[in-house]
Amino acid sequence: MLEIHNLNARVEGVDILRNLSLSIKPGEVHAIMGPNGAGKSTLGNVLSGRPGYEVTSGEVLFNGKNLLELEIEERAREGLFLAFQYPVEIPGVTNMEFLKASVDARRKHLGMPDLSSFDFMKLARETSKKVSLDPAFLKRGVNEGFSGGEKKRNEIMQMMLLEPSLCILDETDSGLDIDALQVVAAGVNSMRDGKRSFIVVTHYQRLLDYIVPDFVHVLAAGRIVKTGGKDLALELEAKGYAWLDDEGA
Amino acid sequence: MTEQVESMIRKDYSAGFHTNIESDTLKPGLDEDVVRFISAKKEEPEWMLEWRLKAFRAWQEMEEPTWAHVHYPTINFQALSYYSAPKSMADKPKSLAEVDPELLDMYAKLGIPLHEQEALAGVAVDAVIDSVSVVTTYRAKLEEAGVIFCPISEAIKRFPELVRKYLGTVVPQKDNFYAALNSAVFSDGSFVYIPKGTRCPMELSTYFRINEMNTGQFERTLIVADEGSYVSYLEGCTAPMRDENQLHAAVVELVALDDAQIKYSTVQNWYPGDKEGKGGIYNFVTKRGICHRNARISWTQVETGSAITWKYPSCILKGDNSVGEFYSVALTNNFQQADTGTKMIHIGKNTRSTIVAKGISAGRSQSAYRGLVRINAGAEGARNYTQCDSLLIGDRCGAHTFPYIESKNSSAQIEHEATTSKVSDDQLFLCQQRGLDAEKAVSMIVNGFCREVFKELPMEFAVEAGKLLEVSLEGSVG
């Protein structure tokens, strides 16, 4: 469902991703780990089309389409979802209004009719409970005055409502206490249906205790330097990243 | 008679002011004869003419103000025509097919029904049955309640004592350059009187007066809410109106007697000029209300039109415990300029005022908030809260804030908050990553920014205002 071939990308003139290749099949969960500055977040930003991230060469196929030719919103409507590391606030725009507009856009793209306001509200309330957010949050401004943990749960709620085919979680675990982490992980696990794929970007092995990956990739200096199963994460936790340099050398 | 002779006679008539009502438009220029001509045309009583002449004489002594943060070529007031007869049916477009397609496109985007489009575009149609019955129904309802709602020219003749008692009491003839000009040559406008203890049974809208809407460039409105009464008045329309007059100088006066409440909502969407900044209406308006004891006046305005806006709806809080409110959204795009805000003059004890002003600038536009909060010595316990937020879209526009605070009473509490923000790339990216296109995203962010003001508008107006912002911002992204 996602094929990345020799992707090179730069930010502000600095090469960050170097000949990165990765193949993800439907239903798989891929964890991306690696030291600070390895390009982990860049990957999610490049795939979602964030301005400022320039692709210099390479190819990305998403469900058979040339992803890099699509506009940001087209990628989203095709089913690519990025859960932000630092979700921004949009004051005065209610969560409900924002979510309804997003879901409508996705459904329209899929040729489905708009949900009625009533049906949507019902769905949104049910979903908010799944991530332990009080439905009152739906009436508040998008992320406005939310705590760090509430923002992350709000991201997962959006993901559940939009039902993407590829979910990219960019350090969703950062700043979360253990309870919030479990809520987020449970949300993600409930969406694993054998078809939907995930890229989980994280610093810490801890998250992967709850969201068990099929593959763990180690990203260093913009390339994948090692790939393994879920045990690789444990090994990294125990040894750090330095040993990989020795191995690679 | 040859055509030439005929036209010469007509010219003489217009210069000599003996012409009959049906005909003409005055030649450009302004002198006492023009004022007399207008007054005669409207068959006004002597006192009204004197009132106008007093204004005209004052105006001649006055200078055009230049303190506002707006720039435009000098207006030659002698080059304007101050009276034009209503257009005959023959001059109007016969159908929507003859109307500027861009205007129609705008109507469609705003979702305006077809028969309203015809009225707005000035199409010569016989009154639509629907609207006739609506008008009849509302007239009957208002009469039953004792409410007077009619053109001010009619009120001068039918209710001279009421008009005479209040006209110019809030905005005197000599108040400012444009108010003096308006007082001398005003064409028409609305008059509203709500009797004691009466709650006006419906929202009064100039829309009901759609056939009389072509009141020209110098509109005059007077609203009097007698003791303990309530009225909500809606001015304007989200749809852009066809209008050939470039200079507009309206005056609105509100009088809220003891315990009365007036809610005045405006949506202004006059032609802002094209994308290069050519054309567009100059809008120099004086709006002011006076609150007697326990009275309340709320101004709510959404301004998206005009090339230049110069407008400060104000409240004189004369009576003890009276309340003044100003909620405003001013959006400028392309080359528009707006200098707008309010004045809250606290005279009575325990008077309160709230100001929430939101300015949105896009394109190369310039938007300024100018506000005065004055607490007089006798205004014990007066309170003001001012919140002034500016939102910038792009990096070629500007937002400016000029708050003036004068307090002569140490018991007063005055709060002022101001913010300037930009629609951030991160906000846009979040919206787009969730599947919204950039224009939809910007309009959503802007609507969120305006929420506090929109919630003060009557429900229907609020929905329209949201749509209007969306249309006005088209092309401001990317």
XYZ file of C-alpha atoms in Angstrom:
727
model
C 0.000 0.000 0.000
C 2.992 2.276 0.504
C 6.163 1.941 -1.524
C 9.028 4.354 -0.891
C 11.956 4.138 -3.318
C 15.214 5.980 -2.798
C 13.589 9.016 -1.243
C 15.776 12.069 -0.784
C 14.451 15.150 0.957
C 15.834 18.350 2.393
C 14.714 21.020 4.811
C 16.109 24.537 4.522
C 18.792 23.327 2.168
C 19.985 20.512 4.434
C 19.650 16.946 3.211
C 17.709 14.980 5.795
C 16.478 11.818 4.071
C 19.038 9.949 2.008
C 17.937 7.201 -0.331
C 15.309 5.960 2.042
C 13.350 2.935 0.878
C 10.505 1.258 2.690
C 7.649 -1.015 1.725
C 4.496 -1.357 3.778
C 1.752 -3.885 3.103
C -1.862 -3.586 4.162
C -2.399 -4.296 7.860
C 1.222 -3.915 8.876
C 2.555 -1.849 11.734
C 6.018 -0.404 11.196
C 7.877 1.289 14.006
C 10.517 3.843 13.135
C 13.125 4.461 15.807
C 16.407 6.245 15.841
C 18.485 8.908 17.498
C 17.582 12.602 17.552
C 18.006 14.268 14.204
C 17.872 11.011 12.251
C 14.958 12.255 10.138
C 12.133 10.356 11.841
C 9.673 13.249 11.919
C 10.802 14.377 8.481
C 9.528 11.162 6.979
C 5.959 11.815 8.206
C 6.119 15.435 7.130
C 7.411 14.582 3.658
C 4.797 11.901 3.142
C 1.989 14.273 4.170
C 3.360 17.106 2.016
C 4.196 19.693 4.656
C 5.455 22.965 3.119
C 9.189 23.477 3.636
C 10.033 19.811 3.068
C 11.513 19.492 -0.363
C 11.763 16.149 -2.114
C 14.865 16.140 -4.305
C 14.487 12.670 -5.769
C 12.771 9.362 -5.270
C 9.326 7.951 -5.660
C 6.439 7.180 -3.328
C 3.469 5.078 -4.359
C 0.437 5.175 -2.107
C -2.249 2.675 -3.032
C -0.799 2.724 -6.528
C -0.864 6.525 -6.866
C 2.117 8.823 -7.153
C 1.830 10.392 -3.721
C 4.334 13.173 -4.307
C 2.206 14.657 -7.084
C -0.823 15.094 -4.847
C -1.756 18.211 -2.887
C -1.688 18.009 0.900
C -5.460 17.739 1.168
C -5.628 15.174 -1.644
C -3.191 12.934 0.218
C -5.358 13.264 3.306
C -8.539 12.444 1.415
C -6.805 9.425 -0.118
C -6.449 8.122 3.419
C -3.106 9.342 4.707
C -3.293 10.607 8.252
C -0.574 12.255 10.289
C -1.009 12.420 14.062
C 1.011 15.476 15.051
C 3.720 15.590 17.641
C 2.662 19.140 18.537
C -0.958 19.697 17.505
C -1.680 23.432 16.988
C -4.632 25.330 18.391
C -7.278 26.918 16.189
C -9.117 29.311 18.504
C -12.860 29.720 18.042
C -13.235 26.833 15.574
C -15.030 24.108 17.482
C -13.695 20.595 17.383
C -17.085 19.435 16.165
C -17.159 21.848 13.245
C -13.576 21.004 12.307
C -14.133 17.248 12.508
C -17.364 17.398 10.538
C -15.663 19.359 7.751
C -12.766 16.868 7.663
C -14.992 13.830 7.651
C -17.239 15.374 4.989
C -14.205 16.050 2.790
C -12.995 12.460 3.131
C -16.433 10.984 2.507
C -17.004 13.189 -0.508
C -13.724 11.966 -1.958
C -14.840 8.379 -1.450
C -18.165 9.138 -3.127
C -20.103 8.754 0.093
C -22.899 11.122 1.158
C -22.349 13.656 3.975
C -23.356 12.440 7.404
C -26.232 14.381 8.881
C -25.265 16.671 11.741
C -27.213 14.449 14.079
C -25.491 11.231 12.986
C -22.119 12.881 13.046
C -22.628 14.251 16.526
C -23.606 10.815 17.751
C -20.567 9.238 16.141
C -18.243 11.932 17.485
C -19.558 11.521 21.021
C -19.069 7.761 20.924
C -15.578 8.181 19.535
C -14.561 10.749 22.123
C -15.506 8.287 24.859
C -13.259 5.651 23.291
C -10.268 7.906 23.890
C -11.531 9.001 27.326
C -12.229 12.559 26.223
C -15.291 14.191 27.714
C -17.715 14.929 24.828
C -17.664 18.539 26.106
C -14.315 18.807 24.292
C -16.190 18.613 21.013
C -17.649 22.040 21.688
C -14.325 23.624 22.515
C -11.974 25.267 20.045
C -9.630 22.846 18.252
C -6.929 22.029 20.842
C -7.701 25.378 22.504
C -6.451 25.203 26.076
C -6.089 21.411 25.898
C -3.364 19.772 27.975
C -0.629 17.875 26.141
C -2.347 14.553 26.799
C -5.736 15.878 25.710
C -4.266 17.113 22.454
C -2.826 13.674 21.693
C -6.094 11.931 22.501
C -7.845 14.463 20.290
C -5.519 13.435 17.455
C -6.401 9.781 17.938
C -10.094 10.667 17.983
C -9.685 12.448 14.634
C -7.883 9.430 13.277
C -10.696 7.130 14.354
C -13.317 9.361 12.757
C -11.470 9.738 9.476
C -10.756 5.995 9.127
C -7.546 6.480 7.138
C -5.802 3.620 5.359
C -2.352 4.743 6.505
C -1.810 6.274 9.938
C 1.468 7.993 10.736
C 1.964 8.641 14.440
C 4.712 11.174 14.998
C 6.024 10.698 18.531
C 2.490 10.486 19.792
C 3.839 9.070 23.040
C 5.958 12.109 23.867
C 4.748 13.881 26.975
C 2.177 11.235 27.847
C 1.815 9.628 31.254
C 1.307 5.887 31.411
C -2.497 6.106 31.613
C -2.774 8.391 28.607
C -0.312 6.196 26.748
C -2.531 3.172 27.316
C -5.600 5.078 26.121
C -3.800 6.137 22.960
C -2.472 2.639 22.337
C -5.878 1.073 22.892
C -7.302 3.525 20.367
C -4.697 2.585 17.813
C -5.069 -1.158 18.461
C -8.829 -0.937 18.048
C -8.184 0.328 14.531
C -5.970 -2.568 13.521
C -8.206 -4.536 11.217
C -5.754 -6.375 8.983
C -6.049 -3.754 6.229
C -5.093 -0.449 7.797
C -1.370 0.200 8.075
C 0.594 2.211 10.613
C 3.905 3.987 10.814
C 4.720 4.574 14.469
C 7.563 7.035 14.995
C 8.925 6.897 18.513
C 11.965 7.441 20.651
C 11.083 4.894 23.236
C 10.432 1.224 23.279
C 7.707 1.762 25.910
C 4.983 2.609 23.358
C 5.754 -0.594 21.470
C 4.811 -2.662 24.525
C 1.284 -1.537 23.840
C 1.294 -1.125 20.080
C 3.152 -4.232 19.010
C 4.838 -3.662 15.625
C 5.394 -6.143 12.846
C 8.653 -4.426 11.922
C 11.061 -2.117 13.643
C 13.306 0.100 11.521
C 16.214 2.075 12.784
C 16.681 5.360 11.023
C 20.083 7.005 11.193
C 21.394 9.893 9.111
C 18.361 9.743 6.857
C 18.516 6.069 5.953
C 17.166 2.865 7.367
C 20.235 1.165 8.805
C 18.603 -1.828 10.386
C 15.305 -3.630 10.223
C 14.027 -6.306 12.529
C 11.036 -7.642 14.390
C 9.612 -6.293 17.626
C 12.576 -7.632 19.580
C 14.838 -5.101 17.884
C 13.144 -2.400 19.903
C 14.076 -4.180 23.128
C 17.620 -4.514 21.972
C 17.794 -0.810 21.183
C 16.365 -0.019 24.570
C 19.087 -2.061 26.216
C 22.034 -1.023 24.079
C 21.174 2.428 22.705
C 21.986 3.370 19.125
C 25.747 3.579 19.273
C 26.354 -0.149 18.580
C 24.688 0.255 15.195
C 27.419 2.615 14.120
C 29.991 -0.021 14.937
C 28.001 -2.626 13.083
C 27.547 -0.428 10.071
C 31.192 0.504 9.988
C -40.328 71.078 -30.245
C -36.960 69.747 -31.210
C -35.080 67.452 -28.917
C -32.455 70.106 -28.370
C -34.947 72.629 -27.130
C -36.507 70.079 -24.901
C -33.194 69.275 -23.269
C -32.426 72.960 -22.793
C -35.675 73.462 -21.009
C -34.899 70.580 -18.791
C -31.552 72.103 -17.952
C -33.186 75.373 -17.068
C -35.599 73.589 -14.882
C -32.910 71.870 -12.959
C -31.025 75.075 -12.483
C -34.120 77.004 -11.553
C -35.641 74.316 -9.383
C -39.110 74.576 -10.807
C -39.145 71.184 -12.298
C -41.667 68.507 -11.591
C -40.839 65.555 -9.406
C -40.605 62.881 -12.121
C -37.669 64.211 -14.018
C -34.077 64.833 -13.449
C -30.750 64.713 -11.793
C -29.108 67.857 -10.476
C -26.013 69.201 -12.113
C -22.884 68.749 -10.022
C -22.231 71.340 -7.351
C -23.416 72.304 -3.907
C -24.778 75.624 -2.709
C -27.784 76.838 -0.709
C -30.014 76.540 -3.748
C -29.230 72.859 -3.992
C -30.224 72.398 -0.350
C -33.445 74.304 -0.975
C -34.099 72.233 -4.063
C -33.733 68.941 -2.185
C -35.997 70.150 0.601
C -38.585 71.351 -1.915
C -38.433 68.073 -3.818
C -39.310 66.288 -0.631
C -42.041 68.788 0.191
C -40.516 69.413 3.562
C -41.860 71.852 6.136
C -40.022 75.125 6.668
C -38.314 74.033 9.880
C -36.683 71.136 8.088
C -35.296 73.424 5.399
C -33.926 75.763 8.053
C -32.343 72.797 9.788
C -30.649 71.735 6.577
C -29.460 75.245 5.806
C -27.949 75.580 9.258
C -26.034 72.387 8.595
C -24.941 73.578 5.177
C -23.624 76.874 6.539
C -21.697 75.008 9.203
C -20.295 72.607 6.633
C -18.939 75.449 4.530
C -16.806 76.516 7.473
C -15.495 73.024 8.143
C -12.502 71.153 6.827
C -12.347 67.607 5.680
C -10.737 65.509 8.424
C -7.388 63.944 7.618
C -6.512 62.162 10.837
C -7.752 58.750 9.796
C -5.250 56.118 8.688
C -6.594 56.041 5.137
C -5.324 57.495 1.874
C -7.382 58.565 -1.101
C -7.380 61.318 -3.681
C -8.972 64.589 -2.591
C -12.707 64.607 -3.115
C -14.058 67.547 -5.056
C -17.394 68.111 -3.391
C -18.435 70.554 -6.070
C -18.031 67.843 -8.679
C -20.713 65.639 -7.144
C -24.403 65.698 -7.857
C -26.551 65.898 -4.728
C -29.884 64.846 -6.055
C -30.906 62.236 -8.525
C -34.467 61.234 -9.064
C -35.317 57.589 -8.601
C -34.589 55.605 -11.724
C -37.558 54.935 -13.912
C -38.473 51.373 -14.744
C -37.224 51.969 -18.291
C -33.650 52.640 -17.157
C -33.383 49.527 -15.063
C -32.144 46.189 -16.347
C -35.045 44.184 -17.753
C -33.918 40.882 -16.333
C -31.010 39.220 -14.572
C -29.579 38.478 -18.018
C -28.638 42.162 -18.262
C -26.904 42.247 -14.897
C -23.118 42.038 -14.439
C -22.304 38.317 -14.339
C -19.738 38.844 -11.582
C -22.444 40.239 -9.334
C -24.683 37.280 -10.110
C -21.825 34.925 -9.372
C -21.481 36.521 -5.942
C -25.222 36.188 -5.298
C -25.054 32.525 -6.195
C -22.155 31.951 -3.808
C -24.095 33.634 -1.029
C -27.133 31.498 -1.797
C -29.542 34.382 -2.392
C -32.938 33.378 -3.804
C -33.691 34.482 -7.349
C -36.426 37.005 -6.659
C -34.233 38.695 -4.051
C -31.398 38.824 -6.576
C -33.685 40.732 -8.912
C -34.559 43.250 -6.259
C -30.936 43.688 -5.204
C -29.655 44.121 -8.718
C -32.361 46.697 -9.329
C -34.170 44.714 -11.992
C -37.423 46.347 -13.061
C -39.932 43.776 -11.925
C -43.424 44.205 -10.696
C -43.561 43.552 -7.005
C -43.425 39.844 -6.361
C -46.604 38.560 -4.765
C -44.693 36.934 -1.936
C -42.901 40.022 -0.865
C -46.048 42.146 -1.096
C -47.786 39.841 1.327
C -44.773 39.831 3.618
C -44.732 43.610 3.628
C -48.456 43.788 4.316
C -48.198 41.325 7.153
C -45.312 43.099 8.851
C -46.971 46.495 8.502
C -50.138 45.229 10.152
C -48.161 43.616 12.942
C -46.131 46.726 13.638
C -49.132 49.031 13.540
C -50.890 46.854 16.043
C -47.936 47.312 18.398
C -47.868 51.035 17.742
C -44.408 50.864 16.193
C -43.554 53.430 13.536
C -41.182 52.199 10.834
C -41.095 54.266 7.664
C -38.861 56.318 5.391
C -37.618 59.374 7.235
C -38.936 61.648 4.475
C -42.396 60.307 5.241
C -41.868 60.687 8.996
C -40.923 64.355 8.581
C -44.363 64.909 7.106
C -46.434 62.506 9.199
C -44.704 62.735 12.591
C -43.009 66.136 12.533
C -43.110 66.631 16.298
C -41.279 63.336 16.947
C -38.666 63.896 14.279
C -38.116 67.496 15.313
C -37.702 66.505 18.944
C -34.927 64.003 18.309
C -33.285 64.703 14.939
C -29.764 66.001 15.464
C -29.859 65.520 19.228
C -27.297 62.721 19.130
C -25.337 63.747 16.058
C -25.682 67.549 15.819
C -25.465 69.188 12.418
C -21.990 70.521 13.207
C -20.691 67.264 14.665
C -18.174 66.625 11.928
C -17.554 67.387 8.295
C -19.447 64.426 6.865
C -22.297 64.618 9.379
C -22.781 68.280 8.465
C -22.802 67.404 4.790
C -25.327 64.652 5.419
C -27.532 66.965 7.492
C -27.635 69.456 4.646
C -28.371 67.117 1.772
C -29.608 63.793 3.157
C -31.708 61.946 0.662
C -33.689 59.516 2.750
C -33.372 56.771 5.331
C -35.376 55.098 8.052
C -37.326 56.370 10.987
C -38.274 54.075 13.861
C -40.248 54.841 16.973
C -41.017 52.201 19.595
C -43.659 53.317 22.114
C -43.235 53.085 25.879
C -42.980 49.597 27.300
C -43.265 47.984 23.876
C -41.162 45.104 22.701
C -41.000 45.418 18.940
C -42.703 42.226 17.713
C -40.146 41.560 14.996
C -36.638 42.377 13.937
C -36.776 45.480 11.810
C -34.789 45.133 8.681
C -34.088 47.539 5.877
C -34.663 44.467 3.771
C -38.383 44.978 4.238
C -37.926 48.301 2.606
C -36.157 46.811 -0.358
C -38.121 48.843 -2.886
C -37.170 52.023 -1.097
C -33.581 51.019 -0.634
C -32.214 53.243 -3.341
C -31.863 56.051 -0.842
C -28.628 57.199 -2.342
C -25.427 58.353 -0.877
C -26.586 60.418 2.090
C -28.748 58.167 4.178
C -30.206 59.346 7.468
C -31.585 57.031 10.116
C -33.221 57.930 13.410
C -34.359 55.315 15.911
C -36.133 56.303 19.103
C -36.878 53.661 21.726
C -39.199 55.119 24.312
C -39.018 54.163 27.999
C -38.814 50.452 28.676
C -39.043 49.437 25.023
C -36.903 47.066 22.964
C -35.991 46.918 19.313
C -33.548 44.977 17.168
C -32.686 46.656 13.892
C -30.810 45.067 11.017
C -29.114 47.270 8.519
C -27.706 46.222 5.215
C -27.410 42.978 3.518
C -24.705 40.446 2.781
C -25.316 40.819 -0.919
C -23.370 43.505 -2.711
C -25.743 46.192 -3.912
C -25.631 47.907 -7.211
C -24.707 51.466 -6.575
C -23.205 54.162 -8.742
C -22.415 56.623 -5.972
C -18.830 56.565 -4.898
C -19.117 58.727 -1.801
C -21.392 57.634 0.988
C -21.846 59.716 4.116
C -24.622 58.316 6.263
C -25.739 59.360 9.720
C -27.452 57.063 12.202
C -28.835 58.348 15.490
C -30.154 56.114 18.247
C -32.056 57.347 21.271
C -32.648 54.843 24.072
C -34.769 56.464 26.760
C -34.912 55.141 30.349
C -34.831 51.334 30.547
C -34.958 50.971 26.773
C -32.783 48.676 24.692
C -31.650 49.026 21.094
C -29.728 46.352 19.261
C -28.364 47.606 15.959
C -26.728 45.095 13.644
C -25.023 45.939 10.390
C -23.644 43.863 7.591
C -21.934 46.128 5.100
C -20.766 44.775 1.791
C -20.480 47.655 -0.611
C -18.290 47.457 -3.651
C -14.669 47.407 -2.436
C -13.062 48.150 -5.763
C -11.340 45.686 -8.056
C -8.236 43.634 -7.329
C -6.007 46.545 -8.370
C -7.849 48.856 -5.997
C -9.729 50.822 -8.657
C -13.227 52.084 -7.971
C -15.010 51.120 -4.813
C -17.128 53.074 -2.386
C -15.872 55.641 0.110
C -17.905 55.118 3.226
C -17.748 57.938 5.786
C -20.373 57.212 8.384
C -21.362 58.787 11.681
C -23.271 56.454 13.980
C -24.038 57.325 17.551
C -26.506 56.452 20.251
C -27.463 57.976 23.539
C -28.434 55.872 26.536
C -30.603 57.304 29.267
C -31.033 55.687 32.697
C -30.671 51.864 32.681
C -30.741 51.847 28.897
C -28.611 49.663 26.671
C -27.343 50.085 23.128
C -25.489 47.327 21.295
C -23.767 47.940 17.998
C -22.779 44.832 16.101
C -21.163 45.237 12.730
C -19.606 43.071 10.085
C -17.813 45.183 7.524
C -16.376 43.582 4.439
C -17.097 46.105 1.732
C -16.135 49.602 0.587
C -12.766 50.782 -0.640
C -12.499 53.101 2.348
C -14.374 52.787 5.613
C -14.406 55.549 8.209
C -16.835 54.588 10.874
C -17.115 54.717 14.660
C -20.473 53.610 16.045
C -20.505 55.170 19.508
C -22.470 55.314 22.728
C -23.041 58.233 25.023
C -23.793 56.646 28.381
C -25.610 59.557 29.871
C -27.984 57.838 32.272
C -26.891 55.989 35.411
C -26.437 52.228 34.999
C -26.623 52.431 31.225
C -24.725 49.972 29.048
C -22.963 50.400 25.722
C -21.636 47.548 23.604
C -19.673 47.410 20.381
C -18.944 44.162 18.594
C -17.174 44.494 15.310
C -15.585 42.473 12.551
C -13.839 44.467 9.868
C -12.331 42.537 7.014
C -10.165 44.158 4.368
C -8.707 42.489 1.305
C -6.817 43.590 -1.806
C -6.382 47.393 -1.546
C -9.177 48.147 0.922
C -8.617 50.527 3.817
C -10.621 50.636 7.005
C -10.328 52.970 9.969
C -13.037 51.899 12.316
C -13.799 51.539 15.996
C -16.006 53.136 18.588
C -16.346 55.759 21.277
C -17.774 55.043 24.692
C -18.501 58.203 26.628
C -19.278 57.457 30.272
C -21.250 60.255 31.911
C -23.682 58.507 34.267
C -22.798 56.537 37.394
C -22.129 52.801 37.167
C -22.160 52.886 33.398
C -20.628 49.918 31.646
C -19.224 49.403 28.188
C -17.812 46.462 26.289
C -15.797 46.670 23.109
C -14.839 43.604 21.103
C -13.179 44.576 17.825
C -11.790 42.034 15.369
C -9.828 43.213 12.373
C -8.819 40.892 9.558
C -6.406 42.079 6.912
C -5.524 40.228 3.735
C -3.951 41.147 0.414
C -2.397 44.608 0.526
C -5.104 46.052 2.701
C -4.747 48.250 5.768
C -7.028 48.003 8.746
C -7.056 50.248 11.809
C -8.951 50.112 15.060
C -9.506 53.520 16.607
C -11.349 53.657 19.892
C -12.004 56.157 22.623
C -13.067 55.306 26.155
C -13.803 58.448 28.124
C -14.827 58.433 31.771
C -16.189 61.782 32.871
C -15.667 63.100 36.411
C -19.196 62.242 37.500
C -19.132 58.652 36.210
C -18.636 56.924 39.564
C -18.047 53.200 39.260
C -17.829 53.196 35.467
C -16.362 50.117 33.851
C -15.009 49.351 30.416
C -13.636 46.225 28.882
C -11.930 46.460 25.515
C -10.626 43.586 23.478
C -9.012 44.333 20.209
C -7.697 41.508 18.044
C -6.072 41.679 14.647
C -5.528 38.796 12.296
C -3.168 39.059 9.364
C -3.320 36.892 6.273
C -0.168 37.080 4.173
C 2.678 39.523 4.638
C 1.707 42.543 2.569
C -1.183 43.802 4.707
C -1.220 45.867 7.865
C -3.145 46.169 11.122
C -3.003 49.202 13.389
C -4.518 49.972 16.765
C -5.172 53.456 18.121
C -6.806 53.182 21.531
C -7.499 56.389 23.455
C -8.383 56.206 27.128
C -9.330 59.289 29.144
C -10.423 58.848 32.724
C -11.372 61.650 35.055
C -12.778 59.455 37.785
C -10.514 57.338 39.934
C -13.226 54.792 40.729
C -13.369 53.725 37.075
C -12.153 50.324 35.949
C -10.799 50.114 32.456
C -9.351 47.017 30.842
C -7.746 46.877 27.451
C -6.509 43.728 25.759
C -5.012 43.645 22.328
C -3.564 40.852 20.219
C -2.176 40.548 16.734
C -1.845 37.138 15.166
C -1.338 35.543 11.817
C -3.048 32.626 10.225
C -0.112 30.337 10.801
C 1.327 27.844 8.366
C 0.915 25.202 11.052
C -2.810 25.899 11.382
C -3.236 25.749 7.624
C -1.251 22.538 7.425
C -3.319 20.901 10.166
C -6.523 21.735 8.291
C -5.170 20.552 4.953
C -3.794 17.365 6.468
C -7.356 16.660 7.579
C -8.593 17.029 4.019
C -9.708 20.674 3.856
C -8.524 22.824 0.989
C -6.595 25.977 1.803
C -9.442 28.417 1.145
C -11.884 26.476 3.260
C -9.234 26.282 5.969
C -8.608 30.023 6.003
C -12.285 30.835 6.078
C -12.764 28.418 8.952
C -9.879 29.925 10.915
C -11.184 33.432 10.258
C -14.704 32.490 11.267
C -13.344 31.036 14.488
C -11.504 34.283 15.119
C -14.791 36.194 14.720
C -16.936 33.849 16.770
C -17.376 36.211 19.728
C -18.815 38.877 17.455
C -20.937 36.585 15.293
C -22.711 35.225 18.330
C -24.046 38.727 18.956
C -25.716 38.799 15.549
C -29.236 37.536 14.992
C -29.005 33.868 13.979
C -29.706 34.218 10.251
C -27.402 37.176 9.898
C -24.630 35.249 11.639
C -24.796 32.388 9.146
C -24.796 34.815 6.228
C -21.911 36.764 7.720
C -19.835 33.599 7.901
C -20.485 32.873 4.259
C -19.743 36.461 3.359
C -16.285 36.295 4.947
C -15.589 33.141 2.969
C -16.499 34.816 -0.303
C -14.648 38.032 0.573
C -11.456 36.122 1.297
C -11.451 34.234 -1.981
C -8.083 34.396 -3.632
C -6.312 35.611 -0.499
C -4.455 32.321 -0.063
C -1.824 30.690 -2.164
